[in-house]
Short mmCIF file of N, CA and C in Angstrom, two decimals:
data_model
loop_
_atom_site.label_atom_id
_atom_site.label_comp_id
_atom_site.label_asym_id
_atom_site.label_seq_id
_atom_site.Cartn_x
_atom_site.Cartn_y
_atom_site.Cartn_z
N UNK A 1 17.81 2.29 -3.55
CA UNK A 1 17.22 0.96 -3.61
C UNK A 1 18.27 -0.03 -3.12
N UNK A 2 17.87 -0.84 -2.15
CA UNK A 2 18.76 -1.86 -1.60
C UNK A 2 18.48 -3.20 -2.27
N UNK A 3 19.54 -3.87 -2.68
CA UNK A 3 19.42 -5.21 -3.25
C UNK A 3 20.41 -6.09 -2.50
N UNK A 4 19.91 -7.20 -1.98
CA UNK A 4 20.78 -8.11 -1.25
C UNK A 4 20.59 -9.54 -1.76
N UNK A 5 21.61 -10.36 -1.67
CA UNK A 5 21.45 -11.76 -2.06
C UNK A 5 20.70 -12.54 -0.98
N UNK A 6 20.08 -13.62 -1.37
CA UNK A 6 19.28 -14.45 -0.48
C UNK A 6 20.09 -14.87 0.76
N UNK A 7 21.35 -15.18 0.61
CA UNK A 7 22.15 -15.66 1.74
C UNK A 7 22.25 -14.62 2.86
N UNK A 8 22.08 -13.33 2.54
CA UNK A 8 22.15 -12.28 3.55
C UNK A 8 20.94 -12.27 4.48
N UNK A 9 19.89 -13.01 4.13
CA UNK A 9 18.71 -13.07 5.01
C UNK A 9 19.02 -13.75 6.33
N UNK A 10 20.11 -14.47 6.40
CA UNK A 10 20.51 -15.13 7.66
C UNK A 10 20.81 -14.10 8.74
N UNK A 11 21.30 -12.94 8.33
CA UNK A 11 21.64 -11.88 9.28
C UNK A 11 20.43 -10.95 9.42
N UNK A 12 19.48 -11.39 10.23
CA UNK A 12 18.20 -10.66 10.34
C UNK A 12 18.37 -9.25 10.89
N UNK A 13 19.32 -9.05 11.80
CA UNK A 13 19.55 -7.72 12.36
C UNK A 13 19.98 -6.75 11.26
N UNK A 14 20.86 -7.20 10.38
CA UNK A 14 21.33 -6.35 9.29
C UNK A 14 20.21 -6.07 8.28
N UNK A 15 19.40 -7.07 7.98
CA UNK A 15 18.28 -6.87 7.06
C UNK A 15 17.29 -5.87 7.65
N UNK A 16 17.00 -6.00 8.94
CA UNK A 16 16.09 -5.06 9.60
C UNK A 16 16.66 -3.64 9.57
N UNK A 17 17.94 -3.50 9.81
CA UNK A 17 18.59 -2.19 9.76
C UNK A 17 18.48 -1.57 8.36
N UNK A 18 18.72 -2.39 7.36
CA UNK A 18 18.63 -1.89 5.98
C UNK A 18 17.21 -1.44 5.64
N UNK A 19 16.22 -2.21 6.08
CA UNK A 19 14.82 -1.84 5.83
C UNK A 19 14.50 -0.49 6.47
N UNK A 20 14.92 -0.32 7.72
CA UNK A 20 14.65 0.94 8.43
C UNK A 20 15.40 2.10 7.78
N UNK A 21 16.63 1.84 7.39
CA UNK A 21 17.47 2.87 6.77
C UNK A 21 16.92 3.28 5.40
N UNK A 22 16.49 2.32 4.64
CA UNK A 22 16.01 2.57 3.28
C UNK A 22 14.66 3.27 3.28
N UNK A 23 13.86 3.01 4.33
CA UNK A 23 12.49 3.51 4.40
C UNK A 23 11.73 3.13 3.13
N UNK A 24 11.95 1.93 2.71
CA UNK A 24 11.32 1.39 1.52
C UNK A 24 11.67 -0.08 1.41
N UNK A 25 11.34 -0.71 0.32
CA UNK A 25 11.59 -2.13 0.19
C UNK A 25 13.07 -2.46 -0.04
N UNK A 26 13.46 -3.64 0.43
CA UNK A 26 14.78 -4.20 0.16
C UNK A 26 14.53 -5.41 -0.73
N UNK A 27 15.15 -5.43 -1.88
CA UNK A 27 14.95 -6.51 -2.84
C UNK A 27 15.95 -7.62 -2.58
N UNK A 28 15.46 -8.85 -2.59
CA UNK A 28 16.29 -10.02 -2.33
C UNK A 28 16.40 -10.82 -3.62
N UNK A 29 17.63 -11.15 -3.99
CA UNK A 29 17.86 -11.89 -5.23
C UNK A 29 18.33 -13.31 -4.95
N UNK A 30 18.03 -14.17 -5.88
CA UNK A 30 18.52 -15.56 -5.83
C UNK A 30 19.07 -15.85 -7.21
N UNK A 31 20.33 -16.22 -7.26
CA UNK A 31 21.01 -16.48 -8.53
C UNK A 31 20.92 -15.28 -9.49
N UNK A 32 20.96 -14.08 -8.91
CA UNK A 32 20.96 -12.87 -9.71
C UNK A 32 19.59 -12.37 -10.16
N UNK A 33 18.53 -13.07 -9.78
CA UNK A 33 17.18 -12.68 -10.18
C UNK A 33 16.37 -12.28 -8.95
N UNK A 34 15.50 -11.30 -9.11
CA UNK A 34 14.65 -10.87 -8.02
C UNK A 34 13.77 -12.01 -7.54
N UNK A 35 13.72 -12.19 -6.22
CA UNK A 35 12.95 -13.30 -5.67
C UNK A 35 11.98 -12.86 -4.59
N UNK A 36 12.41 -11.94 -3.71
CA UNK A 36 11.59 -11.50 -2.59
C UNK A 36 11.73 -10.00 -2.39
N UNK A 37 10.79 -9.46 -1.63
CA UNK A 37 10.89 -8.07 -1.19
C UNK A 37 10.64 -8.07 0.31
N UNK A 38 11.52 -7.40 1.05
CA UNK A 38 11.38 -7.28 2.50
C UNK A 38 11.22 -5.80 2.80
N UNK A 39 10.29 -5.47 3.72
CA UNK A 39 10.09 -4.06 4.04
C UNK A 39 9.68 -3.88 5.49
N UNK A 40 9.92 -2.71 6.00
CA UNK A 40 9.53 -2.31 7.33
C UNK A 40 8.01 -2.27 7.41
N UNK A 41 7.44 -2.65 8.53
CA UNK A 41 5.98 -2.72 8.67
C UNK A 41 5.33 -1.35 8.48
N UNK A 42 5.98 -0.29 8.95
CA UNK A 42 5.41 1.06 8.77
C UNK A 42 5.33 1.42 7.29
N UNK A 43 6.37 1.09 6.54
CA UNK A 43 6.36 1.35 5.10
C UNK A 43 5.25 0.54 4.43
N UNK A 44 5.12 -0.72 4.83
CA UNK A 44 4.07 -1.58 4.28
C UNK A 44 2.69 -1.00 4.55
N UNK A 45 2.44 -0.57 5.79
CA UNK A 45 1.13 -0.02 6.15
C UNK A 45 0.84 1.27 5.39
N UNK A 46 1.84 2.13 5.23
CA UNK A 46 1.65 3.36 4.45
C UNK A 46 1.32 3.03 3.00
N UNK A 47 2.03 2.06 2.45
CA UNK A 47 1.80 1.66 1.06
C UNK A 47 0.40 1.08 0.88
N UNK A 48 -0.02 0.23 1.80
CA UNK A 48 -1.35 -0.36 1.71
C UNK A 48 -2.44 0.71 1.85
N UNK A 49 -2.23 1.69 2.72
CA UNK A 49 -3.19 2.78 2.87
C UNK A 49 -3.32 3.58 1.58
N UNK A 50 -2.20 3.87 0.95
CA UNK A 50 -2.22 4.60 -0.33
C UNK A 50 -2.96 3.80 -1.40
N UNK A 51 -2.74 2.48 -1.42
CA UNK A 51 -3.43 1.64 -2.40
C UNK A 51 -4.94 1.64 -2.15
N UNK A 52 -5.35 1.57 -0.88
CA UNK A 52 -6.77 1.60 -0.53
C UNK A 52 -7.38 2.93 -0.98
N UNK A 53 -6.68 4.03 -0.70
CA UNK A 53 -7.19 5.35 -1.10
C UNK A 53 -7.30 5.47 -2.61
N UNK A 54 -6.30 4.99 -3.33
CA UNK A 54 -6.33 5.05 -4.79
C UNK A 54 -7.48 4.22 -5.35
N UNK A 55 -7.70 3.04 -4.77
CA UNK A 55 -8.81 2.18 -5.20
C UNK A 55 -10.15 2.87 -4.97
N UNK A 56 -10.30 3.52 -3.81
CA UNK A 56 -11.55 4.22 -3.50
C UNK A 56 -11.80 5.36 -4.49
N UNK A 57 -10.75 6.08 -4.83
CA UNK A 57 -10.88 7.18 -5.79
C UNK A 57 -11.28 6.63 -7.16
N UNK A 58 -10.63 5.54 -7.58
CA UNK A 58 -10.97 4.94 -8.87
C UNK A 58 -12.42 4.47 -8.91
N UNK A 59 -12.90 3.88 -7.83
CA UNK A 59 -14.30 3.43 -7.77
C UNK A 59 -15.24 4.63 -7.85
N UNK A 60 -14.88 5.73 -7.17
CA UNK A 60 -15.70 6.94 -7.23
C UNK A 60 -15.75 7.52 -8.64
N UNK A 61 -14.62 7.53 -9.31
CA UNK A 61 -14.58 8.04 -10.69
C UNK A 61 -15.40 7.16 -11.63
N UNK A 62 -15.38 5.84 -11.39
CA UNK A 62 -16.22 4.94 -12.19
C UNK A 62 -17.70 5.23 -11.97
N UNK A 63 -18.08 5.52 -10.72
CA UNK A 63 -19.46 5.88 -10.43
C UNK A 63 -19.86 7.15 -11.18
N UNK A 64 -18.97 8.12 -11.20
CA UNK A 64 -19.25 9.37 -11.91
C UNK A 64 -19.45 9.09 -13.40
N UNK A 65 -18.56 8.31 -13.99
CA UNK A 65 -18.68 7.98 -15.42
C UNK A 65 -19.97 7.23 -15.72
N UNK A 66 -20.39 6.37 -14.80
CA UNK A 66 -21.59 5.57 -15.01
C UNK A 66 -22.87 6.33 -14.66
N UNK A 67 -22.71 7.58 -14.19
CA UNK A 67 -23.88 8.38 -13.84
C UNK A 67 -24.54 7.92 -12.55
N UNK A 68 -23.81 7.25 -11.69
CA UNK A 68 -24.37 6.75 -10.44
C UNK A 68 -24.07 7.70 -9.28
N UNK A 69 -24.38 8.97 -9.50
CA UNK A 69 -24.15 9.97 -8.47
C UNK A 69 -25.39 10.84 -8.31
N UNK A 70 -25.45 11.53 -7.19
CA UNK A 70 -26.53 12.48 -6.92
C UNK A 70 -25.91 13.83 -6.62
N UNK A 71 -26.64 14.91 -6.92
CA UNK A 71 -26.14 16.21 -6.51
C UNK A 71 -26.31 16.33 -5.00
N UNK A 72 -25.62 17.27 -4.39
CA UNK A 72 -25.61 17.41 -2.94
C UNK A 72 -26.98 17.56 -2.31
N UNK A 73 -27.84 18.43 -2.86
CA UNK A 73 -29.17 18.66 -2.28
C UNK A 73 -30.01 17.39 -2.31
N UNK A 74 -29.97 16.67 -3.42
CA UNK A 74 -30.75 15.43 -3.54
C UNK A 74 -30.24 14.39 -2.55
N UNK A 75 -28.92 14.28 -2.41
CA UNK A 75 -28.33 13.30 -1.49
C UNK A 75 -28.73 13.62 -0.05
N UNK A 76 -28.65 14.88 0.34
CA UNK A 76 -29.00 15.26 1.71
C UNK A 76 -30.49 15.04 1.96
N UNK A 77 -31.33 15.37 1.00
CA UNK A 77 -32.77 15.14 1.15
C UNK A 77 -33.06 13.65 1.32
N UNK A 78 -32.39 12.83 0.56
CA UNK A 78 -32.57 11.38 0.65
C UNK A 78 -32.15 10.86 2.02
N UNK A 79 -31.04 11.34 2.54
CA UNK A 79 -30.56 10.91 3.85
C UNK A 79 -31.53 11.37 4.94
N UNK A 80 -31.99 12.62 4.84
CA UNK A 80 -32.92 13.12 5.84
C UNK A 80 -34.22 12.34 5.86
N UNK A 81 -34.74 12.02 4.67
CA UNK A 81 -36.00 11.27 4.65
C UNK A 81 -35.81 9.83 5.11
N UNK A 82 -34.69 9.25 4.80
CA UNK A 82 -34.41 7.87 5.21
C UNK A 82 -34.30 7.74 6.74
N UNK A 83 -33.69 8.73 7.38
CA UNK A 83 -33.44 8.66 8.82
C UNK A 83 -34.35 9.59 9.63
N UNK A 84 -35.34 10.19 8.98
CA UNK A 84 -36.32 11.03 9.67
C UNK A 84 -35.71 12.24 10.34
N UNK A 85 -34.76 12.84 9.68
CA UNK A 85 -34.08 14.03 10.25
C UNK A 85 -34.79 15.27 9.80
#
């Protein structure tokens, strides 16, 4: 885990290098307290994709708990009748 003081943000080349090297977030502090997080765009996109997938799984599990599901045969029959297949 990389932690840098706010004043180091002036050296953007070094911050970019640290982000790429860390392959994760770089924490920026101000007066000794966490203030910002800087990360490589690829790491950000991977993280956002994982969050989207986790949210989709959670929504699916909620549907199962609420009984809002169909068995496979019923679902396929419904799709076929809806689209005239």
